[in-house]
Coordinates of C-alpha atoms and ligand atoms in Angstrom, one line a residue:
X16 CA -24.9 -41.7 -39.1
X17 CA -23.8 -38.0 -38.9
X18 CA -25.3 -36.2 -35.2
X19 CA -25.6 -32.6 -34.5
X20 CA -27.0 -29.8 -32.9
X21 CA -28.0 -26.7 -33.7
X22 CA -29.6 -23.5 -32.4
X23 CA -31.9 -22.7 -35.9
X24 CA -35.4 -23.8 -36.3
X25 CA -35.7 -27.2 -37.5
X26 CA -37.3 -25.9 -40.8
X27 CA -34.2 -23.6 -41.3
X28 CA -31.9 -26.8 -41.5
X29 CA -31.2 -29.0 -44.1
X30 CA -33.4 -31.9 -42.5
X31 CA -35.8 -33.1 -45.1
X32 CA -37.8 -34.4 -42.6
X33 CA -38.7 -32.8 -39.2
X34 CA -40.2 -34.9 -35.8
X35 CA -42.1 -32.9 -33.6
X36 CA -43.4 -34.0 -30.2
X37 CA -46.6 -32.7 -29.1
X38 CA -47.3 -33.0 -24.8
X39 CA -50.9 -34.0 -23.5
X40 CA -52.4 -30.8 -22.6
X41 CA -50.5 -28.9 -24.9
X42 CA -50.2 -27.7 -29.0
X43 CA -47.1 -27.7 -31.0
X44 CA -44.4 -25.2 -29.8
X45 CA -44.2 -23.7 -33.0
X46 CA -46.8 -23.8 -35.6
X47 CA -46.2 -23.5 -39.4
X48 CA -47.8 -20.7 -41.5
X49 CA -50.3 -22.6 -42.9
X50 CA -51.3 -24.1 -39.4
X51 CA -50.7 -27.5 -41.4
X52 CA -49.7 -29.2 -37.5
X53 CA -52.7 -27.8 -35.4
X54 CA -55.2 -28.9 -37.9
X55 CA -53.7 -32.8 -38.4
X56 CA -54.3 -32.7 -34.4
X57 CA -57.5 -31.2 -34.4
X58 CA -58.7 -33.8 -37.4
X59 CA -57.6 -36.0 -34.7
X60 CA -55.2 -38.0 -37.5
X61 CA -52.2 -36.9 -34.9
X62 CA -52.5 -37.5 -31.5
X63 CA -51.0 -36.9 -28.1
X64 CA -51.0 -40.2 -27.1
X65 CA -47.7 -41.5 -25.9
X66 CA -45.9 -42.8 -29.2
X67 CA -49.0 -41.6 -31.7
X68 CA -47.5 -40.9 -35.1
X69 CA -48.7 -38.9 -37.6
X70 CA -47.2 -37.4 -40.9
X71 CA -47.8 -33.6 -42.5
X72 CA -46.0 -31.9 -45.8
X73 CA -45.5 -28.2 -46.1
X74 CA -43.1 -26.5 -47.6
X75 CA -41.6 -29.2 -49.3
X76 CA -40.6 -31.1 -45.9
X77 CA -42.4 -34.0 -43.9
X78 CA -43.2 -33.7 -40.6
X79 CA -43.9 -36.3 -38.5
X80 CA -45.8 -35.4 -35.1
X81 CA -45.4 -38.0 -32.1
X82 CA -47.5 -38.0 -29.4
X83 CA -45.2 -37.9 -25.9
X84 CA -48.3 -38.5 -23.3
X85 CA -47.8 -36.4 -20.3
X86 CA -45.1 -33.8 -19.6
X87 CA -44.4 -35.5 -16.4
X88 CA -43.8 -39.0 -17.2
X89 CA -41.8 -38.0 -20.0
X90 CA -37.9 -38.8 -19.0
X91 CA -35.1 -40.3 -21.0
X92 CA -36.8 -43.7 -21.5
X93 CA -39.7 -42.6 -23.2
X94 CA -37.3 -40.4 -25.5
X95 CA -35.5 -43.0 -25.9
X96 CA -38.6 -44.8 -27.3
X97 CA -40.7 -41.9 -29.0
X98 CA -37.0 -41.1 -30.9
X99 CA -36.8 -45.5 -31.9
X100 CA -40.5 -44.9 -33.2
X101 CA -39.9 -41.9 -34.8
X102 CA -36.9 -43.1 -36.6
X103 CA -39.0 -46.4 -37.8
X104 CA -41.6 -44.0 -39.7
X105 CA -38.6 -41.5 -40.8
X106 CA -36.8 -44.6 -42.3
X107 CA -40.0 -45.5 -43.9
X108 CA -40.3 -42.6 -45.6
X109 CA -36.8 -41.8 -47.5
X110 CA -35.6 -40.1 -44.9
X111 CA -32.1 -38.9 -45.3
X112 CA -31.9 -36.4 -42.7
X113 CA -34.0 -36.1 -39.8
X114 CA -34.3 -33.0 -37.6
X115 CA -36.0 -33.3 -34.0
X116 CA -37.5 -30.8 -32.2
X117 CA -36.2 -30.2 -29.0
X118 CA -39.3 -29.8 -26.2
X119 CA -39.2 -26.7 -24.4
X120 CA -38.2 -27.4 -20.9
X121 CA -36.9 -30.9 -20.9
X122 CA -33.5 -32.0 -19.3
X123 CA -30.3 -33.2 -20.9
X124 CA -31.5 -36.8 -20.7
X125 CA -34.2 -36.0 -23.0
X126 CA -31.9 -34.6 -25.6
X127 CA -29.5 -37.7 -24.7
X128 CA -32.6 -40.1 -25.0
X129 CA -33.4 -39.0 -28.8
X130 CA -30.1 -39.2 -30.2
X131 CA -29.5 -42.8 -28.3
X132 CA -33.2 -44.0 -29.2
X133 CA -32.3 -42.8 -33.2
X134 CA -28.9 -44.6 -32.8
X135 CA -30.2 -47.5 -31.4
X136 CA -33.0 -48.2 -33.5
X137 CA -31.0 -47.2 -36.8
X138 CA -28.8 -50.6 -36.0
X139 CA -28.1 -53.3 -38.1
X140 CA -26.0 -56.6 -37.6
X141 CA -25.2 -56.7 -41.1
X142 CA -21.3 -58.3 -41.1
X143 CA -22.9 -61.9 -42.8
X144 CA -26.4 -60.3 -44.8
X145 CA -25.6 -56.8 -46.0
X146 CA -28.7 -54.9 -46.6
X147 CA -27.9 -53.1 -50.0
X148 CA -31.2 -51.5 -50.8
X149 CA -32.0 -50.5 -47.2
X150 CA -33.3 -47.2 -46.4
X151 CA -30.8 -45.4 -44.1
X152 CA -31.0 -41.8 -42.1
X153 CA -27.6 -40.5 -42.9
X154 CA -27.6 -37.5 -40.6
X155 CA -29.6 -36.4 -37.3
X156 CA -29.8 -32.9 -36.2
X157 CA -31.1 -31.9 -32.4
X158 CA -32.8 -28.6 -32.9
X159 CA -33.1 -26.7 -29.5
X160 CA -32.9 -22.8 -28.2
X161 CA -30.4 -23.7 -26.1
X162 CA -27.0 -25.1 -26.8
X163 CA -27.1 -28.9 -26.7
X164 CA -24.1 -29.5 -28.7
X165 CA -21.6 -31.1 -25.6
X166 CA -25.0 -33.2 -24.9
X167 CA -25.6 -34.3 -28.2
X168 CA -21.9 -35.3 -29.1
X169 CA -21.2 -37.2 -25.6
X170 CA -24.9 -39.1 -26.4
X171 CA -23.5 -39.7 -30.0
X172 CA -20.2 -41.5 -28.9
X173 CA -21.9 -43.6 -26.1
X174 CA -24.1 -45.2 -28.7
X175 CA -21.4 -45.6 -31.2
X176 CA -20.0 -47.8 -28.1
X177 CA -23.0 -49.3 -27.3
X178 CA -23.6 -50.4 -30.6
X179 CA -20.1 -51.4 -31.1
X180 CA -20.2 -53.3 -27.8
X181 CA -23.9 -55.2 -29.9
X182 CA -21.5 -56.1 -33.2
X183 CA -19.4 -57.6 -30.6
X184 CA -22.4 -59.7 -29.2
X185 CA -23.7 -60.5 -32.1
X186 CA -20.8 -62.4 -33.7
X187 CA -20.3 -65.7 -33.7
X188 CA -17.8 -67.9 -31.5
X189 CA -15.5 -68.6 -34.6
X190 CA -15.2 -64.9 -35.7
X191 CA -14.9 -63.5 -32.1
X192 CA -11.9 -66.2 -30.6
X193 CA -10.4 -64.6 -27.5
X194 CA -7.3 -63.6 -29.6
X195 CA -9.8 -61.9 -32.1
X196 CA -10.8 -60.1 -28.9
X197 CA -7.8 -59.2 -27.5
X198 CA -6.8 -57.8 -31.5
X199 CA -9.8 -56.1 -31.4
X200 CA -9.4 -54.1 -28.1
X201 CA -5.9 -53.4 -28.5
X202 CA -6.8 -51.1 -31.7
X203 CA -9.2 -49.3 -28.8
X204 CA -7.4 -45.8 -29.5
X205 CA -6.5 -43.2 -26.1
X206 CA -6.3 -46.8 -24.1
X207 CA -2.9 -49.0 -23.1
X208 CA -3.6 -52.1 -24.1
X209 CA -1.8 -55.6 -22.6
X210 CA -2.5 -59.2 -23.7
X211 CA -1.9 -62.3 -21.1
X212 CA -1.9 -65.4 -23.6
X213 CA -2.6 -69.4 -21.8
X214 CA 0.8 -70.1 -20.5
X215 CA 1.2 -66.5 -19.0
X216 CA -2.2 -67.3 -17.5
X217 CA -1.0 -70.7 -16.0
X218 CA 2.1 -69.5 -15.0
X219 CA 0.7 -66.2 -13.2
X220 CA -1.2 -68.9 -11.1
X221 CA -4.5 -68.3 -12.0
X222 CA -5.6 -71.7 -12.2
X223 CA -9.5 -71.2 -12.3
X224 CA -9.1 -69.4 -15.6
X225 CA -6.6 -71.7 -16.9
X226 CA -9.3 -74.5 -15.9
X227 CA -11.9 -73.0 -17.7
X228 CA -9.7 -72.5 -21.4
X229 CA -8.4 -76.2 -21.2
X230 CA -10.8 -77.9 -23.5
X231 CA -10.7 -75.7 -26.2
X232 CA -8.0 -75.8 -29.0
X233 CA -8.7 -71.9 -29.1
X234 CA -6.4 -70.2 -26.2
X235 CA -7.6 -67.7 -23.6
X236 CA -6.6 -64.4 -23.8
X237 CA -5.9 -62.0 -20.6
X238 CA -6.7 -58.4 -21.8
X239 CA -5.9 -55.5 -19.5
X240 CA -7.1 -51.7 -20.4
X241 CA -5.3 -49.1 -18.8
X242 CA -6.3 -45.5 -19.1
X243 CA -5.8 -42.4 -17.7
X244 CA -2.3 -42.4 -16.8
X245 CA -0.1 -41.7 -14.0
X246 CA -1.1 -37.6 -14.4
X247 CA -5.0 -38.4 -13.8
X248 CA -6.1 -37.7 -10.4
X249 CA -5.4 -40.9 -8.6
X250 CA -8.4 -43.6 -7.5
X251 CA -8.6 -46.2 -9.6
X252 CA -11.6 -47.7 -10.7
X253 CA -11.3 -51.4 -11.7
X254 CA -13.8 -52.5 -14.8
X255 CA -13.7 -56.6 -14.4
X256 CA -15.3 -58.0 -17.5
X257 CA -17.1 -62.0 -18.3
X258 CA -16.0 -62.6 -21.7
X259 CA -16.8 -66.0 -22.5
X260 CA -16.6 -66.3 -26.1
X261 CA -18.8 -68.8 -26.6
X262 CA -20.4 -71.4 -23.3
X263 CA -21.6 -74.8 -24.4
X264 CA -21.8 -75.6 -20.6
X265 CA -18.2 -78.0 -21.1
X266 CA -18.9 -81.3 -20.1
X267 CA -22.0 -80.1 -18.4
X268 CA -23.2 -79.5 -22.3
X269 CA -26.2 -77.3 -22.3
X270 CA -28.7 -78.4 -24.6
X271 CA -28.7 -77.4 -28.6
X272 CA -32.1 -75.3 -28.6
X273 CA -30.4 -72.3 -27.2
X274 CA -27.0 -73.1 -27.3
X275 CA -26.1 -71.1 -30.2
X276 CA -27.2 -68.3 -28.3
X277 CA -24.0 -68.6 -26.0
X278 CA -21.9 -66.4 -28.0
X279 CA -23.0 -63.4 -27.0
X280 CA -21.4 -64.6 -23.0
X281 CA -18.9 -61.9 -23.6
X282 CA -21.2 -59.7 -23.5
X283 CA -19.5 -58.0 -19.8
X284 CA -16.5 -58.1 -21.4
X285 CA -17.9 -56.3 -24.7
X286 CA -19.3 -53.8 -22.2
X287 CA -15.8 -52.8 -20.2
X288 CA -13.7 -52.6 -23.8
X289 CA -16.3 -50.5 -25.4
X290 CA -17.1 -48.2 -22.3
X291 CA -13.1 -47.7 -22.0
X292 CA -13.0 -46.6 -25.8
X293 CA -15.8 -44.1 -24.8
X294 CA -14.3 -42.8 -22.2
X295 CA -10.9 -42.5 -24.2
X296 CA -13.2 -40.7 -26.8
X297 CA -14.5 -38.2 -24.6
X298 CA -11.3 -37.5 -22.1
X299 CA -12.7 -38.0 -19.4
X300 CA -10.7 -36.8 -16.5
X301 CA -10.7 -40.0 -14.3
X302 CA -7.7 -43.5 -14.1
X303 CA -9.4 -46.4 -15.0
X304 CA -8.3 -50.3 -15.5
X305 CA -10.1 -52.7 -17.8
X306 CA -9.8 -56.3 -17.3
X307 CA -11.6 -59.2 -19.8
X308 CA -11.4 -62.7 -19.5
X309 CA -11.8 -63.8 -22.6
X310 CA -12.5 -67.7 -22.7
X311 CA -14.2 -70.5 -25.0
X312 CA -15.9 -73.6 -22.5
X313 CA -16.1 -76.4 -24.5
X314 CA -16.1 -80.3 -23.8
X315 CA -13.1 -82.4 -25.1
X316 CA -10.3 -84.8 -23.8
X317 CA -8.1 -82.0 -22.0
X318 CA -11.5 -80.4 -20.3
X319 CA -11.9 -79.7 -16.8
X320 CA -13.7 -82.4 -15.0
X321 CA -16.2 -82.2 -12.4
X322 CA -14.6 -82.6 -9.4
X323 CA -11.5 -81.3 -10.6
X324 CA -10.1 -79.4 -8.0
X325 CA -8.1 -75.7 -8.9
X326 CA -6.4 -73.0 -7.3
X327 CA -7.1 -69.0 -8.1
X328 CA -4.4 -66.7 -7.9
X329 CA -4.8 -66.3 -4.2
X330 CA -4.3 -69.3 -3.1
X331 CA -8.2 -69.8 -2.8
X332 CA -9.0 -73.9 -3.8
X333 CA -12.2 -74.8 -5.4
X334 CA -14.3 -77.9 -6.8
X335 CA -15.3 -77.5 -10.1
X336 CA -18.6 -79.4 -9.5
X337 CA -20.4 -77.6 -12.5
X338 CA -18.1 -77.1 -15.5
X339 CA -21.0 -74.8 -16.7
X340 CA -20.5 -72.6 -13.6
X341 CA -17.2 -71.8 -15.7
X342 CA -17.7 -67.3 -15.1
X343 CA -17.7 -67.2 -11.7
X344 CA -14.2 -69.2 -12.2
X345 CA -12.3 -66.4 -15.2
X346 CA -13.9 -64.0 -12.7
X347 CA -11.9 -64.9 -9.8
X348 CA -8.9 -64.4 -11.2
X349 CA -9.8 -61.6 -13.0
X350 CA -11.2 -60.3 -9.6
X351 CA -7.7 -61.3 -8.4
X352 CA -5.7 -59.1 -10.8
X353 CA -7.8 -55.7 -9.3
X354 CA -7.1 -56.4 -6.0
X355 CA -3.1 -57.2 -6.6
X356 CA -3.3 -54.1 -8.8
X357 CA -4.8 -52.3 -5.5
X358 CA -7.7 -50.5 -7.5
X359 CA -10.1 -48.7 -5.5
X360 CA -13.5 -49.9 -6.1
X361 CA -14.7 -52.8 -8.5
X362 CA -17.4 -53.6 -11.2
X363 CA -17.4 -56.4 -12.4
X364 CA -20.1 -57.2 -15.2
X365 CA -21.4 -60.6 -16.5
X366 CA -24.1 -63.0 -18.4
X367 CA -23.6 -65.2 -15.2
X368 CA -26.3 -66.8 -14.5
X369 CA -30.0 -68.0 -16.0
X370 CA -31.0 -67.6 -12.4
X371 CA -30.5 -63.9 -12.4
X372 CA -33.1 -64.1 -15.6
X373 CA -35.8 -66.3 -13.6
X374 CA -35.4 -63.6 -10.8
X375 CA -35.3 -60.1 -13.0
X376 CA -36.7 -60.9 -16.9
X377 CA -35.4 -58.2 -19.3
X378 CA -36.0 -55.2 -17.3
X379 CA -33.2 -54.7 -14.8
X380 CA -29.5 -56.2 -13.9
X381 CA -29.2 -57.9 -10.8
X382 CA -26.5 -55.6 -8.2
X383 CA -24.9 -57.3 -6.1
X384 CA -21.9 -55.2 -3.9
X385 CA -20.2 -55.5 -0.7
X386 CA -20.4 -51.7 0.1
X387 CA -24.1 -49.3 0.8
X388 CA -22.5 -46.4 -0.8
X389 CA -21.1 -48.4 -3.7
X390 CA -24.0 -49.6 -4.4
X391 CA -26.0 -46.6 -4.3
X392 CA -23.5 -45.0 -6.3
X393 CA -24.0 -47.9 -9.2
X394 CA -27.6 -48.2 -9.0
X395 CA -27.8 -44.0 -9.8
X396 CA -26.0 -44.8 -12.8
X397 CA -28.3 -47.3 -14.1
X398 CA -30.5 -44.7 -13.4
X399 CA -29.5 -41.6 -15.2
X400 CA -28.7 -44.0 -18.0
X401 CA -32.0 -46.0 -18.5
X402 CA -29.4 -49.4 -18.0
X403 CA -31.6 -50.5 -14.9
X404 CA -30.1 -52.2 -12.2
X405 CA -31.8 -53.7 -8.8
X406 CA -30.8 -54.8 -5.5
X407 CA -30.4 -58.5 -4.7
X408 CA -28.6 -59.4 -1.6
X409 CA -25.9 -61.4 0.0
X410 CA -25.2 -62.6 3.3
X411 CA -23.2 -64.7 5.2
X412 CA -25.6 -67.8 4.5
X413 CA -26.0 -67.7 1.2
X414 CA -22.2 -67.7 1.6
X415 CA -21.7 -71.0 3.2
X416 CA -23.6 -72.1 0.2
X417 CA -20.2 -72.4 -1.7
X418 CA -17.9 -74.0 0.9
X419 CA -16.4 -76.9 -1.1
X420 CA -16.4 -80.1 0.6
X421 CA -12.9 -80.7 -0.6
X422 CA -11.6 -77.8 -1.2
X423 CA -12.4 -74.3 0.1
X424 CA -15.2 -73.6 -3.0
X425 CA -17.1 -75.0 -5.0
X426 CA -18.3 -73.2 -8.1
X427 CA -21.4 -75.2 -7.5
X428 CA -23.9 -74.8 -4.4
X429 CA -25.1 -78.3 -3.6
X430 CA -29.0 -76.8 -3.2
X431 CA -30.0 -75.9 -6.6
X432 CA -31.6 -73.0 -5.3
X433 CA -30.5 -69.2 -5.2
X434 CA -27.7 -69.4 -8.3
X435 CA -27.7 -65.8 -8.7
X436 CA -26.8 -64.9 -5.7
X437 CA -24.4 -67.9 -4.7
X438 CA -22.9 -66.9 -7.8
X439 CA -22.0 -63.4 -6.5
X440 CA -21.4 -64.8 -3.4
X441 CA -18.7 -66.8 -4.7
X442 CA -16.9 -63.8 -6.8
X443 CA -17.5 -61.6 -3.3
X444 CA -14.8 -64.2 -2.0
X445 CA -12.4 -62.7 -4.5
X446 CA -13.1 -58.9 -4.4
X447 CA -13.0 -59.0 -0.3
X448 CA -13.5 -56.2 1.2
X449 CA -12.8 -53.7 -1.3
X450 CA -15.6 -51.8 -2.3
X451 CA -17.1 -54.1 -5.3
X452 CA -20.1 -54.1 -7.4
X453 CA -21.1 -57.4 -9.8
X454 CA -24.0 -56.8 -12.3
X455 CA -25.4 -60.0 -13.7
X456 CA -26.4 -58.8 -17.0
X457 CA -27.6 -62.5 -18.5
X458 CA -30.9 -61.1 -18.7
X459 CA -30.2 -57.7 -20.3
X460 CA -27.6 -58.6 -22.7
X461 CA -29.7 -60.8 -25.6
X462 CA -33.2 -60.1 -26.7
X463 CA -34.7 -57.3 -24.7
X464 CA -38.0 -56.5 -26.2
X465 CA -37.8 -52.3 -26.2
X466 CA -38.8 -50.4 -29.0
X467 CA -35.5 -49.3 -29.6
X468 CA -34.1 -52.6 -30.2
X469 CA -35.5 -53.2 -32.7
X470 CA -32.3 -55.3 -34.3
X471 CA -33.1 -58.3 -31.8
X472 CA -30.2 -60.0 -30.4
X473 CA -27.1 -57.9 -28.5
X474 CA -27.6 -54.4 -26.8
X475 CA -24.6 -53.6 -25.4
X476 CA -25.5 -53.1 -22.0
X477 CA -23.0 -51.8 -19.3
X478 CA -21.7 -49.6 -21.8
X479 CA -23.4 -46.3 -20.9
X480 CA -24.1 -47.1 -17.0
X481 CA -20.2 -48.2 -16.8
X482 CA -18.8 -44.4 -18.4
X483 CA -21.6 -42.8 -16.3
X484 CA -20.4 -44.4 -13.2
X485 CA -16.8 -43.4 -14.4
X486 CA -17.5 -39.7 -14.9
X487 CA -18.9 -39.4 -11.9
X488 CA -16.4 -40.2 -10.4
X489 CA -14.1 -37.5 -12.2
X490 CA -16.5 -35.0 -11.0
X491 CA -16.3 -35.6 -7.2
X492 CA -12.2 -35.3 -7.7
Ligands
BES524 N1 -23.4 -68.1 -19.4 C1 -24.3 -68.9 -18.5 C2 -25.4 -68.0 -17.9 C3 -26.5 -67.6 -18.8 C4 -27.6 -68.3 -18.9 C5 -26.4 -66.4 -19.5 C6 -28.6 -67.9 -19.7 C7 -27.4 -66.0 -20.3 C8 -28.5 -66.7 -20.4 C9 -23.4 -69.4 -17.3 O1 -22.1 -69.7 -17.6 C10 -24.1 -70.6 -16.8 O2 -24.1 -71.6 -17.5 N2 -24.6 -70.6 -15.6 C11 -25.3 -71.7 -15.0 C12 -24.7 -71.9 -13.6 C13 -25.1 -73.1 -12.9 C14 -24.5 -74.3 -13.6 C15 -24.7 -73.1 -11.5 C16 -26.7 -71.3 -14.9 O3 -27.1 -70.2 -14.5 O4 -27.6 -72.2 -15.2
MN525 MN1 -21.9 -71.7 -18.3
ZN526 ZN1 -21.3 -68.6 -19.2

């Protein structure tokens, strides 16, 4: 879908159809000569009423009013959600190009929000089932007073990614190998792209990882994103990625009811390549690394045991008591690599636990980081971005938790109890004390029921919180 902006008045565009959003307490901003809009919401057929729709013709365009409730409690959620709902009824109705109103007075999330929500909800996961007849919006155009093009355009490529970063999701195990992975992010254009492949794995020492890949015929792929160069101003933020291609649990076999939903476990990893391309995309001024550990964990005659015992990268033994606990154990290496490569701060994002689910649903990512102002600095781009993230703790007891019995870890706490956050406690082992964030996304990454996903399945979360993070960082160079 084509996205612009424009300064004219939506009815001077091209757009065959025309969204307006109409504020409690208020009337339309601007009416149409034959006072077509006041009357539909003084007949009552159009309301005010957070995500009311309506539809008017004049002049040989639709209009479709939409109710955004009350000026206050509109931020870029609900445009997010009034633009997904919009879109549904534009889609509907033959649209082919749609034109939004801006609202007077609104900030750039707003004008983000629409074009993300329109984006969003025009997605299809249509590699296997392509929809020939389907109705499809081929262009949307952001009509405001002011110039909203930068906004518009950045929004546009972000949800490209995040979409991109759902396609990823959303295909299965034996069309999205590691090595298909690794292909697909070294065509990432803007980005320097380098491929670890088993043996280098195993022969860098990063035994966890190599653990993990040994009962699958398909080999593990290390991929590493560089960008930014050695021109862009120094600190360098390390992206750490989960990207488990597909989890049946290994010998610890999860059962068959949901175990086809364990492809999308690269969905971290999904997130870091595809918020990398965006940034590459939109030059921003910042040095960032990328690292995914991509990974099948399947059962067979060469799988890890439990009670295997493996060595990380630094030295660091651990019991593999839970072949299912099989993240935390690409992590550590991966979490290994960023601190060899001495990056600044960490985030590393994952579908690590169910636990994290139990604890958070489908509304926010667990945060889990070793550093206050980290921290802070992550949760305000979940919150700019709508990708909501929320505190959980660690401390020294939930640490103890994961002291192996035989080795130094264990990848499984003996108390089944807590697996979120003896999860992160066990990846906090690896980042040390460099300023680290981990975001267990296992709730946020598969079937989150929002308007705007309205393509059940992947969303691509991390992409948009992980480049907002990132160009905040540029700015405060
Ligand atoms: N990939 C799963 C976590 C997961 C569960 C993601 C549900 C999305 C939805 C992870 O590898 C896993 O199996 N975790 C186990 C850990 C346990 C064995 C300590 C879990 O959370 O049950
Ligand atoms: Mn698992
Ligand atoms: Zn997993």
């Amino acid at each position: 879908m084509h996205v612009e902006a424009t300064t004219a008045s939506p009815p001077s565009t091209h757009a065959d159809t025309i969204a307006i959003g109409v504020f409690e307490g208020k009337g339309v901003a601007h009416e149409l000569p034959g006072g077509e809009l006041g009357a539909l919401l003084e007949s009552g057929e159009a309301r005010r009423t957070f995500k009311h729709l309506a539809v008017a013709h004049a002049g040989g365009k639709r209009f479709v009013l939409v109710g955004l409730g009350a000026r206050e409690a509109f931020d870029g959620e609900r445009a997010r959600i009034a633009a997904a709902i919009v879109h549904g009824r534009a889609r509907e109705l033959g649209t082919r190009t749609l034109c939004w109103e801006l609202p007077h007075h609104v900030d750039d999330r707003v004008v983000a929000g629409l074009v993300e929500g329109t984006l969003l909800h025009a997605y299809r996961f249509a590699r296997y089932r392509p929809a020939a007849d389907e109705r499809r919006l081929e262009a949307l155009v952001v009509s405001a007073h002011h110039d909203v093009s930068d906004i518009v355009r950045r929004a546009g490529v972000l949800t490209r990614a995040q979409n991109r970063a759902r396609d990823l999701g959303n295909t299965p195990a034996n069309d999205l190998t590691p090595e298909d992975l690794a292909q697909y992010a070294s065509r990432v254009a803007g980005v320097k792209v380098t491929v670890m492949d088993g043996e280098q794995i195993r022969e860098a020492g990063m035994g966890a990882f190599a653990a993990v890949a040994r009962g699958s015929a398909t080999p593990p792929r290390l991929i590493r994103l560089e960008y930014g160069g050695a021109d862009a101003p120094a600190p360098q933020l390390a992206l750490v990625g989960k990207a488990v291609t597909f989890d049946s649990g290994g010998l610890a076999l999860k059962s068959a009811s949901t175990m086809h939903e364990m492809k999308f476990d690269m969905a971290g990893g999904a997130a870091v390549i595809e918020a990398l391309a965006a940034i590459a995309e939109l030059e921003l001024p910042v040095r960032l690394l990328g690292l995914v550990g991509a990974t099948e964990n399947l059962p067979s005659g060469t799988a890890m045991r439990a009670g295997d015992i493996v060595t990380a990268q630094d030295g660091t033994t651990i019991e593999v008591n839970n072949p299912d606990a099989e993240g935390r154990l690409v992590l550590a290496d991966c979490l290994c690599s960023a601190v060899r490569d001495d990056a600044a701060q960490i985030v590393d994002v994952a579908t690590l636990t169910g636990g994290v689910v139990t604890a958070l649903g489908s509304i926010y990512a667990g945060l889990f980081a070793n550093d206050g102002a980290w921290a802070d600095r992550v949760r305000r781009a979940g919150d700019q971005t709508g990708e909501l993230v929320w505190p959980l703790p660690l401390h020294p007891e939930y640490a103890a938790m994961i002291k192996g019995r035989y080795a130094q870890l264990t990848n499984r706490s003996v108390r089944r109890e807590a697996t979120a956050v003896t999860a992160a406690e066990f990846l906090h082992h690896f980042a040390g004390a460099k300023p680290w964030a981990h975001l267990d996304i296992a709730g946020m990454a598969w079937d989150v029921p929002r308007p705007y996903f309205a393509d059940k399945g992947a969303t691509g979360f991390g992409v948009r919180l992980l480049v907002e993070l990132a160009a905040g960082l540029g700015s405060a160079l």
